[in-house]
Coordinates of C-alpha atoms in Angstrom, one line a residue:
M1 CA -33.3 32.9 -88.9
S2 CA -35.0 31.5 -92.0
A3 CA -38.7 32.1 -92.5
P4 CA -41.1 29.5 -91.2
D5 CA -43.0 27.3 -93.6
I6 CA -46.3 28.5 -92.1
D7 CA -47.0 31.8 -90.4
T8 CA -50.3 32.1 -88.6
Q9 CA -52.0 33.8 -85.7
V10 CA -53.0 30.6 -83.8
L11 CA -51.6 27.1 -84.0
V12 CA -53.9 24.4 -82.6
V13 CA -52.1 21.1 -82.0
G14 CA -54.5 18.2 -82.2
A15 CA -57.4 17.6 -84.7
G16 CA -59.7 15.7 -82.3
P17 CA -63.1 17.1 -81.5
V18 CA -61.7 19.7 -79.1
G19 CA -59.0 21.0 -81.5
L20 CA -61.5 21.2 -84.4
M21 CA -64.1 22.9 -82.2
L22 CA -61.6 25.5 -81.1
A23 CA -60.4 26.0 -84.7
G24 CA -63.9 26.7 -85.8
E25 CA -64.5 29.2 -83.0
L26 CA -61.3 31.0 -83.7
A27 CA -62.0 31.2 -87.4
L28 CA -65.5 32.4 -86.7
G29 CA -64.0 35.1 -84.6
G30 CA -61.8 36.3 -87.4
A31 CA -58.5 34.7 -86.5
D32 CA -56.1 32.9 -88.9
V33 CA -55.7 29.4 -87.5
V34 CA -53.8 26.3 -88.5
V35 CA -54.4 22.9 -86.9
L36 CA -51.6 20.4 -86.7
E37 CA -52.4 16.7 -86.5
R38 CA -50.2 13.6 -86.4
R39 CA -52.8 11.3 -87.8
T40 CA -53.0 11.1 -91.6
G41 CA -56.6 10.1 -91.8
P42 CA -59.8 9.8 -89.7
L43 CA -60.2 7.6 -86.7
T44 CA -60.9 3.9 -87.3
E45 CA -62.7 3.5 -84.0
S46 CA -65.0 5.8 -81.9
R47 CA -63.6 6.4 -78.5
A48 CA -66.0 9.2 -77.3
S49 CA -69.5 9.0 -78.6
T50 CA -71.7 10.7 -76.0
L51 CA -72.8 14.3 -76.3
H52 CA -74.6 16.0 -73.4
A53 CA -77.2 18.7 -73.4
R54 CA -74.8 21.7 -73.1
T55 CA -72.7 20.5 -76.1
M56 CA -75.8 20.1 -78.2
E57 CA -76.7 23.6 -77.2
L58 CA -73.3 24.8 -78.4
L59 CA -73.8 23.0 -81.7
D60 CA -77.2 24.6 -82.1
Q61 CA -75.7 28.1 -81.3
R62 CA -73.4 27.6 -84.3
G63 CA -76.0 26.2 -86.6
L64 CA -74.5 22.7 -86.8
L65 CA -77.4 20.6 -85.7
E66 CA -79.1 20.7 -89.0
E67 CA -76.1 19.2 -90.7
L68 CA -75.6 16.6 -87.9
G69 CA -79.3 15.6 -88.0
T70 CA -81.1 14.2 -85.0
P71 CA -78.7 11.7 -83.4
P72 CA -80.1 8.6 -81.6
A73 CA -80.7 9.1 -77.9
G74 CA -78.1 7.6 -75.7
G75 CA -80.4 5.8 -73.3
P76 CA -80.6 6.5 -69.5
G77 CA -77.8 8.3 -67.8
H78 CA -76.0 7.1 -64.7
F79 CA -73.9 8.4 -61.7
G80 CA -71.3 5.9 -60.8
G81 CA -73.3 3.0 -62.4
T82 CA -76.6 4.0 -60.6
R83 CA -79.3 5.0 -63.1
L84 CA -79.8 8.8 -63.2
D85 CA -82.5 10.7 -65.1
L86 CA -80.7 13.4 -67.1
T87 CA -83.7 15.7 -67.6
T88 CA -82.8 19.3 -67.4
D89 CA -84.2 22.7 -68.6
S90 CA -82.4 22.2 -71.9
P91 CA -84.2 21.5 -75.2
Y92 CA -81.6 18.7 -75.6
S93 CA -82.1 16.9 -72.3
G94 CA -80.6 13.5 -72.0
Q95 CA -77.6 12.2 -73.8
W96 CA -77.0 11.7 -77.5
K97 CA -74.9 9.1 -79.4
V98 CA -72.6 10.4 -82.1
P99 CA -69.6 8.5 -83.1
Q100 CA -66.4 10.5 -82.6
V101 CA -65.5 10.1 -86.3
R102 CA -68.7 11.8 -87.2
T103 CA -68.2 14.6 -84.6
E104 CA -64.7 15.2 -86.1
E105 CA -66.1 15.2 -89.6
L106 CA -68.7 17.7 -88.7
L107 CA -66.4 20.1 -86.9
E108 CA -63.6 19.8 -89.5
G109 CA -66.0 20.7 -92.3
W110 CA -67.3 23.7 -90.3
A111 CA -63.8 24.9 -89.4
T112 CA -62.4 24.6 -92.9
R113 CA -65.3 26.3 -94.4
L114 CA -64.6 29.3 -92.1
G115 CA -61.0 29.3 -93.3
A116 CA -59.1 27.1 -90.8
R117 CA -56.3 25.0 -92.3
V118 CA -55.8 21.4 -91.1
V119 CA -52.3 20.0 -91.7
K120 CA -52.2 16.2 -91.1
G121 CA -49.4 13.7 -90.8
H122 CA -47.1 15.9 -88.7
R123 CA -46.0 15.2 -85.1
L124 CA -45.0 18.1 -82.9
T125 CA -41.4 17.8 -81.7
D126 CA -40.4 21.3 -80.5
L127 CA -41.7 24.6 -79.2
R128 CA -39.7 27.8 -78.8
T129 CA -41.2 30.9 -77.4
A130 CA -40.2 34.5 -78.3
P131 CA -41.6 37.8 -76.9
Q132 CA -44.2 38.1 -79.7
S133 CA -44.6 34.6 -81.0
V134 CA -44.1 30.8 -80.6
E135 CA -42.2 28.7 -83.2
A136 CA -43.3 25.0 -83.5
T137 CA -41.4 22.3 -85.3
A138 CA -43.2 19.2 -86.5
E139 CA -41.9 16.1 -88.1
A140 CA -43.7 14.5 -91.0
A141 CA -43.8 10.8 -91.6
P142 CA -40.7 9.5 -93.6
G143 CA -41.0 9.8 -97.3
P144 CA -40.1 7.4 -100.0
G145 CA -36.4 8.0 -99.4
G146 CA -36.8 7.1 -95.7
A147 CA -35.9 10.6 -94.4
A148 CA -38.5 12.5 -92.3
S149 CA -39.1 16.1 -93.2
A150 CA -39.6 19.0 -90.7
L151 CA -42.3 21.7 -90.8
R152 CA -41.8 25.0 -89.0
V153 CA -44.8 27.0 -87.9
R154 CA -44.7 30.5 -86.4
A155 CA -47.8 31.6 -84.5
A156 CA -48.8 34.3 -82.0
Y157 CA -50.3 31.7 -79.8
V158 CA -50.3 27.9 -79.6
V159 CA -53.0 25.8 -78.0
G160 CA -52.5 22.2 -77.0
C161 CA -55.5 20.1 -77.7
D162 CA -53.4 16.9 -78.1
G163 CA -54.9 14.7 -75.4
E164 CA -53.9 13.3 -72.0
S165 CA -50.3 12.7 -73.1
S166 CA -50.0 16.2 -74.5
T167 CA -46.7 17.0 -76.2
V168 CA -47.5 20.7 -75.9
R169 CA -48.0 20.4 -72.2
E170 CA -44.7 18.6 -71.8
L171 CA -42.7 20.9 -74.1
A172 CA -44.1 24.0 -72.5
G173 CA -43.4 22.8 -68.9
F174 CA -47.0 22.9 -67.5
A175 CA -47.3 21.4 -64.1
F176 CA -49.8 18.5 -64.2
P177 CA -50.5 17.5 -60.6
G178 CA -52.8 14.7 -59.5
R179 CA -52.6 10.9 -59.2
D180 CA -52.1 7.9 -61.3
A181 CA -54.6 5.2 -61.9
T182 CA -55.1 2.5 -59.3
R183 CA -58.1 0.9 -61.0
E184 CA -58.7 0.0 -64.6
L185 CA -61.5 -0.7 -67.0
L186 CA -60.7 -2.9 -70.0
R187 CA -62.7 -2.2 -73.2
A188 CA -63.0 -4.0 -76.5
D189 CA -65.2 -4.0 -79.6
V190 CA -65.7 -7.6 -80.6
A191 CA -67.4 -9.2 -83.6
D192 CA -68.8 -12.7 -83.8
V193 CA -69.7 -13.1 -80.1
E194 CA -73.1 -13.7 -78.5
V195 CA -73.3 -12.3 -75.0
P196 CA -76.2 -10.7 -73.2
D197 CA -76.4 -7.0 -72.8
R198 CA -75.2 -5.9 -69.4
R199 CA -75.6 -2.5 -67.8
F200 CA -73.1 -2.0 -65.0
E201 CA -73.6 -5.6 -63.9
R202 CA -71.8 -6.3 -60.6
H203 CA -70.4 -9.7 -59.9
P204 CA -68.5 -11.0 -56.9
G205 CA -65.2 -10.5 -58.7
G206 CA -65.8 -7.4 -60.7
L207 CA -67.9 -5.2 -63.0
A208 CA -69.2 -6.1 -66.5
I209 CA -70.8 -4.0 -69.2
S210 CA -71.7 -5.1 -72.7
A211 CA -74.0 -3.9 -75.5
R212 CA -74.4 -4.9 -79.1
G213 CA -74.1 -2.0 -81.4
P214 CA -74.7 -1.4 -85.1
G215 CA -73.4 -4.0 -87.5
G216 CA -73.5 -6.7 -84.8
V217 CA -70.4 -5.5 -83.0
T218 CA -70.5 -5.9 -79.2
R219 CA -68.7 -3.5 -76.9
V220 CA -67.5 -5.1 -73.7
M221 CA -66.0 -3.4 -70.7
V222 CA -64.8 -5.2 -67.6
H223 CA -63.1 -4.4 -64.3
E224 CA -61.7 -7.0 -61.9
Y225 CA -61.7 -5.9 -58.3
G226 CA -58.2 -5.6 -56.9
A227 CA -56.5 -6.3 -60.2
P228 CA -53.3 -4.3 -60.8
V229 CA -53.4 -1.7 -63.5
G230 CA -51.7 -3.0 -66.6
R231 CA -48.3 -1.6 -67.4
E232 CA -47.8 -3.0 -70.9
P233 CA -47.3 -0.3 -73.6
G234 CA -50.3 0.3 -75.9
P235 CA -53.7 -1.3 -75.5
P236 CA -54.3 -4.5 -73.6
S237 CA -54.2 -7.8 -75.5
F238 CA -57.4 -9.5 -76.4
A239 CA -56.3 -12.5 -74.4
R240 CA -56.1 -10.4 -71.3
V241 CA -59.6 -8.9 -71.9
A242 CA -61.1 -12.3 -72.6
D243 CA -59.5 -13.9 -69.6
T244 CA -60.7 -11.1 -67.3
W245 CA -64.2 -11.3 -68.8
R246 CA -64.3 -15.0 -68.1
R247 CA -63.1 -14.7 -64.5
V248 CA -65.7 -11.9 -63.8
T249 CA -68.7 -13.2 -65.7
G250 CA -68.0 -16.9 -66.4
D251 CA -68.7 -16.3 -70.2
D252 CA -66.2 -17.0 -72.9
I253 CA -65.6 -14.3 -75.6
G254 CA -62.2 -15.7 -76.7
G255 CA -63.6 -17.0 -80.0
G256 CA -64.7 -13.5 -81.1
A257 CA -62.8 -11.2 -83.5
P258 CA -61.4 -8.1 -81.7
L259 CA -61.8 -4.9 -83.7
W260 CA -60.5 -2.4 -81.2
L261 CA -58.9 -2.7 -77.8
N262 CA -58.5 0.0 -75.2
S263 CA -58.3 0.5 -71.4
F264 CA -58.7 3.5 -69.2
G265 CA -58.1 4.0 -65.5
D266 CA -59.1 6.3 -62.7
A267 CA -56.1 8.6 -63.0
L268 CA -57.0 12.2 -62.1
R269 CA -54.8 15.1 -63.1
Q270 CA -55.3 18.8 -63.9
A271 CA -52.9 21.4 -65.2
S272 CA -52.1 24.0 -62.5
Q273 CA -52.5 26.7 -65.2
Y274 CA -54.4 26.6 -68.5
R275 CA -52.2 29.4 -69.8
R276 CA -48.5 30.0 -69.7
G277 CA -47.9 33.2 -71.7
R278 CA -48.5 32.4 -75.4
I279 CA -49.3 28.7 -74.9
L280 CA -52.6 27.4 -73.7
L281 CA -54.2 24.0 -73.0
A282 CA -57.7 22.7 -73.6
G283 CA -59.5 19.4 -73.3
D284 CA -57.7 16.3 -72.1
A285 CA -54.4 18.2 -72.4
A286 CA -55.6 20.4 -69.5
H287 CA -57.3 17.7 -67.5
H288 CA -57.0 13.9 -67.4
Q289 CA -59.9 12.0 -66.0
M290 CA -61.7 8.7 -66.3
P291 CA -64.2 9.0 -69.3
V292 CA -67.3 8.3 -67.2
G293 CA -70.5 8.9 -69.1
G294 CA -68.9 11.0 -71.8
Q295 CA -68.0 13.9 -69.5
A296 CA -64.4 14.2 -70.7
L297 CA -65.3 14.9 -74.3
N298 CA -68.0 17.4 -73.4
L299 CA -65.8 19.2 -70.8
G300 CA -63.2 19.7 -73.5
L301 CA -65.7 21.0 -76.1
Q302 CA -66.9 23.5 -73.6
D303 CA -63.3 24.6 -72.9
A304 CA -63.0 25.3 -76.7
A305 CA -66.2 27.3 -76.7
N306 CA -65.0 29.4 -73.8
L307 CA -61.5 30.0 -75.3
G308 CA -62.2 30.5 -79.0
W309 CA -63.8 33.9 -79.0
K310 CA -61.5 35.3 -76.3
L311 CA -58.3 34.2 -78.2
A312 CA -59.7 35.5 -81.5
A313 CA -60.4 38.9 -79.9
E314 CA -56.8 38.9 -78.5
V315 CA -55.2 38.3 -81.9
R316 CA -57.5 40.8 -83.6
G317 CA -56.5 43.4 -81.0
T318 CA -60.0 44.1 -79.7
A319 CA -59.7 42.2 -76.3
G320 CA -59.8 44.2 -73.2
P321 CA -57.3 43.7 -70.4
G322 CA -57.6 40.3 -68.7
L323 CA -60.0 38.8 -71.2
L324 CA -57.7 35.9 -72.2
D325 CA -56.8 35.3 -68.6
S326 CA -60.5 34.7 -67.8
Y327 CA -60.2 31.4 -69.8
H328 CA -58.2 29.9 -66.9
S329 CA -60.2 31.6 -64.1
E330 CA -63.4 30.3 -65.5
R331 CA -62.6 26.9 -67.0
H332 CA -60.1 25.7 -64.3
P333 CA -62.8 25.7 -61.5
A334 CA -65.3 24.2 -63.9
G335 CA -62.9 21.4 -64.8
R336 CA -62.1 20.8 -61.1
R337 CA -65.7 20.4 -60.3
V338 CA -66.2 17.8 -63.1
L339 CA -63.0 16.0 -62.0
D340 CA -64.3 15.8 -58.4
N341 CA -67.6 14.2 -59.5
I342 CA -65.8 11.8 -61.8
A343 CA -63.6 10.7 -58.9
A344 CA -66.6 10.0 -56.9
Q345 CA -68.2 8.0 -59.7
A346 CA -65.0 6.0 -60.2
L347 CA -65.1 5.0 -56.6
L348 CA -68.8 3.9 -56.8
L349 CA -68.2 2.2 -60.2
L350 CA -65.0 0.3 -59.6
G351 CA -64.9 -0.1 -55.9
G352 CA -65.3 -3.6 -54.5
S353 CA -67.5 -5.0 -51.8
G354 CA -66.3 -2.3 -49.4
T355 CA -68.4 0.3 -51.2
E356 CA -71.8 -1.5 -51.2
E357 CA -73.1 0.7 -48.4
L358 CA -72.0 3.8 -50.2
R359 CA -73.8 2.7 -53.4
T360 CA -76.9 2.0 -51.4
L361 CA -76.9 5.5 -49.9
F362 CA -76.3 7.1 -53.3
G363 CA -79.2 5.1 -54.8
E364 CA -81.5 6.6 -52.1
L365 CA -80.2 10.1 -52.6
L366 CA -80.7 10.0 -56.4
R367 CA -84.4 9.4 -55.8
E368 CA -84.6 12.9 -54.2
P369 CA -85.6 15.4 -56.8
R370 CA -83.2 18.2 -55.8
V371 CA -80.2 15.7 -55.7
R372 CA -81.2 14.3 -59.1
A373 CA -81.6 17.7 -60.6
H374 CA -78.2 18.9 -59.2
L375 CA -76.3 15.9 -60.5
A376 CA -78.1 15.9 -63.9
G377 CA -77.2 19.5 -64.4
T378 CA -73.5 18.9 -63.5
I379 CA -73.2 15.9 -65.9
A380 CA -75.1 17.7 -68.7
G381 CA -72.9 20.8 -68.3
V382 CA -75.9 23.1 -68.1
D383 CA -75.3 24.3 -64.6
V384 CA -71.9 26.0 -65.2
R385 CA -72.0 29.5 -63.8
Y386 CA -69.1 31.8 -64.1
A387 CA -68.3 34.4 -61.4
A388 CA -70.4 37.6 -61.4
E389 CA -70.2 40.8 -59.6
P390 CA -72.1 41.0 -56.2
G391 CA -75.7 42.2 -56.8
A392 CA -75.8 41.2 -60.4
H393 CA -78.9 39.6 -62.0
R394 CA -79.1 36.0 -61.1
L395 CA -78.6 34.9 -64.7
V396 CA -75.2 36.7 -65.1
G397 CA -72.5 34.1 -65.5
A398 CA -75.0 31.3 -66.4
R399 CA -75.8 30.1 -69.9
V400 CA -78.7 31.9 -71.7
P401 CA -82.0 30.1 -71.4
Y402 CA -83.5 28.7 -74.6
L403 CA -86.2 31.2 -75.8
R404 CA -88.3 31.0 -78.9
F405 CA -88.8 34.4 -80.5
G406 CA -92.1 35.4 -82.2
T407 CA -92.7 37.3 -85.4
G408 CA -91.4 40.8 -85.5
T409 CA -88.0 39.8 -84.1
G410 CA -85.1 41.6 -85.9
T411 CA -81.4 41.8 -85.9
D412 CA -80.2 45.4 -85.8
T413 CA -76.5 45.4 -86.8
D414 CA -75.9 48.8 -88.4
T415 CA -78.9 51.0 -88.1
D416 CA -81.7 51.9 -85.7
T417 CA -84.2 50.1 -87.9
D418 CA -85.0 46.5 -87.2
T419 CA -84.8 44.0 -90.1
A420 CA -87.9 42.2 -91.2
A421 CA -86.6 38.8 -90.1
G422 CA -84.3 37.9 -87.2
P423 CA -83.2 34.8 -85.3
G424 CA -85.8 32.4 -84.2
S425 CA -84.4 31.8 -80.8
S426 CA -81.9 32.9 -78.2
F427 CA -79.5 30.2 -79.5
A428 CA -79.9 31.2 -83.1
A429 CA -79.0 34.8 -82.2
L430 CA -75.5 33.5 -81.5
R431 CA -74.8 32.0 -84.9
A432 CA -72.4 34.7 -86.0
G433 CA -70.1 34.2 -83.0
R434 CA -70.5 37.8 -81.8
G435 CA -71.9 39.3 -78.6
V436 CA -75.6 39.9 -78.7
L437 CA -77.7 42.4 -76.8
V438 CA -81.2 41.0 -76.7
D439 CA -84.0 43.5 -76.0
L440 CA -87.4 41.9 -75.1
S441 CA -88.9 45.2 -73.8
G442 CA -91.0 45.8 -76.9
R443 CA -90.2 49.5 -76.9
P444 CA -87.1 51.7 -77.7
A445 CA -84.6 51.4 -74.8
R446 CA -81.7 53.5 -73.7
V447 CA -79.6 50.4 -73.3
R448 CA -79.6 49.8 -77.0
A449 CA -78.1 53.2 -77.6
A450 CA -75.4 52.3 -75.0
A451 CA -74.2 49.4 -77.1
E452 CA -73.8 51.6 -80.2
P453 CA -69.9 52.0 -79.9
W454 CA -69.5 48.2 -79.9
R455 CA -71.7 47.6 -82.9
D456 CA -68.7 47.4 -85.2
G457 CA -68.8 43.6 -85.7
R458 CA -68.3 42.8 -82.0
V459 CA -71.9 43.1 -80.8
D460 CA -75.3 42.7 -82.5
V461 CA -78.6 44.0 -81.2
V462 CA -81.7 41.9 -81.4
T463 CA -85.1 43.2 -80.6
A464 CA -87.4 40.3 -80.0
T465 CA -90.8 39.3 -78.7
P466 CA -91.0 35.9 -76.9
E467 CA -93.1 33.3 -78.7
P468 CA -96.6 33.2 -77.3
G469 CA -97.1 30.2 -75.1
G470 CA -93.3 29.6 -74.9
T471 CA -91.0 29.7 -71.9
A472 CA -91.5 32.9 -69.9
P473 CA -88.3 35.0 -70.2
E474 CA -86.3 35.6 -67.1
F475 CA -85.0 39.0 -68.3
T476 CA -86.1 42.0 -70.2
T477 CA -82.7 42.9 -71.7
A478 CA -79.5 40.9 -71.6
L479 CA -76.0 41.0 -73.0
L480 CA -74.9 37.6 -74.2
R481 CA -71.2 36.5 -74.7
P482 CA -70.4 34.6 -77.9
D483 CA -70.3 31.4 -75.9
G484 CA -73.9 31.9 -74.8
H485 CA -73.2 32.9 -71.2
V486 CA -75.0 36.0 -69.9
A487 CA -72.7 39.0 -69.3
W488 CA -75.3 41.5 -68.1
A489 CA -79.1 41.5 -67.6
D490 CA -81.6 44.1 -66.5
G491 CA -79.1 46.4 -64.8
T492 CA -78.2 50.0 -65.2
V493 CA -76.7 51.6 -68.4
P494 CA -73.3 52.2 -66.6
E495 CA -73.3 48.5 -65.6
L496 CA -74.0 47.5 -69.3
E497 CA -71.2 49.7 -70.5
A498 CA -68.8 48.2 -67.9
A499 CA -69.8 44.7 -69.1
L500 CA -69.3 45.7 -72.8
L501 CA -65.9 47.0 -71.9
R502 CA -64.9 43.9 -70.0
W503 CA -66.0 41.3 -72.5
F504 CA -65.6 43.2 -75.8
G505 CA -62.9 45.7 -75.3
P506 CA -62.7 49.5 -75.5
A507 CA -65.6 51.3 -77.3
A508 CA -64.9 52.2 -80.9
R509 CA -64.3 55.8 -81.7
R510 CA -66.9 57.4 -83.9

């Protein structure tokens, strides 16, 4: 067999936000990664533009928020069209508006600076697995002579981040159970129209949403109760959107200039497995859901944050048994939970007159503080808690709380002497993409010595003092995974060593 055109450790298929986030995480973890994308250039429209609190935390943990700048707030949140205060314990409470093209630009720049290679203009056509590798074939757009050229890539692992119609998922034979859409929301960006802003405005015949954005472009979304889901290939025609808008609202937008047309339904599917041997799925390739409130994008980015460091450790040869399998065992339940809440929201949002009583009840429930906090945490992604051993500290499995560190904080990577300056917060301590043992005890601790065999580039030790007047810490000493989730806290030294072995592989021999 002839040599492939590209030989790499990980091939990521799809250069949307999820694929680029994963590429950056892999490269940060020391993996050689290539991203394959069928588009030849950036998006011309912005499909997903809402970032939630947990995603903003992940960007902060990688030092990307300074480059992004402070995005505009996304306004009030909602649950199925009923207003919901998204205040959580995150420093990035609420929702933030970032055009998808900007998110992709930010993540691609970060990933390529770390060494990832992005190959555009190639469409995946074939996958062949071998005991130690996967070979992918991609077809480039036809050249001047009219003939398409093929690109062959050999990788140790392939990850499909290629959306709800994933070619990777289809070629690899992943089961994708669920249900097709029975309701549909039509969407269009329209110039040269004057319509009032509408926020989940219910009419006798359907639901209407409209908002004027930058540059005078108005985004309209409309659902007609009882209307069949469109079966035409591609996006809906502007005539169909305008006719539906007129029937629901009585307003005429037919004289406007359509810039982008799109529709999405309440289909709900999830891959039975997120991993089949050397092929994995992330983002919409792993789960297909109605993009209510931006949850789909954020769920996918959080998949990438969970998978990246684990797969990088696998290809570097430092992963312990079962580490890569924990991607499915952690993210599949997290995805199922989000899909369930999206299904409930779709019913509330697109259901006709038969759901009025249900909406009334939900409106009452959302005024209860505990209900509001529960749903806000779910939508924001900050309440994700991975399984922990019985009796573990209550933070184990949860994301690390945001803590500001005071002066005297240091990062001890190679010696027993703290450096003069260290990370300014618990999020900044994760910038290098390694595990971090955070010691807030203020005195030498035996647990720091226990981490010594893993301080070979896998785990850093940070001795810190909480900033006076800041949030009171909920732990004295904690081991953080590279994705910011707590692996161990305030337990015994043998428990710490077990956590280090589980998440960071066997101890180095000295």
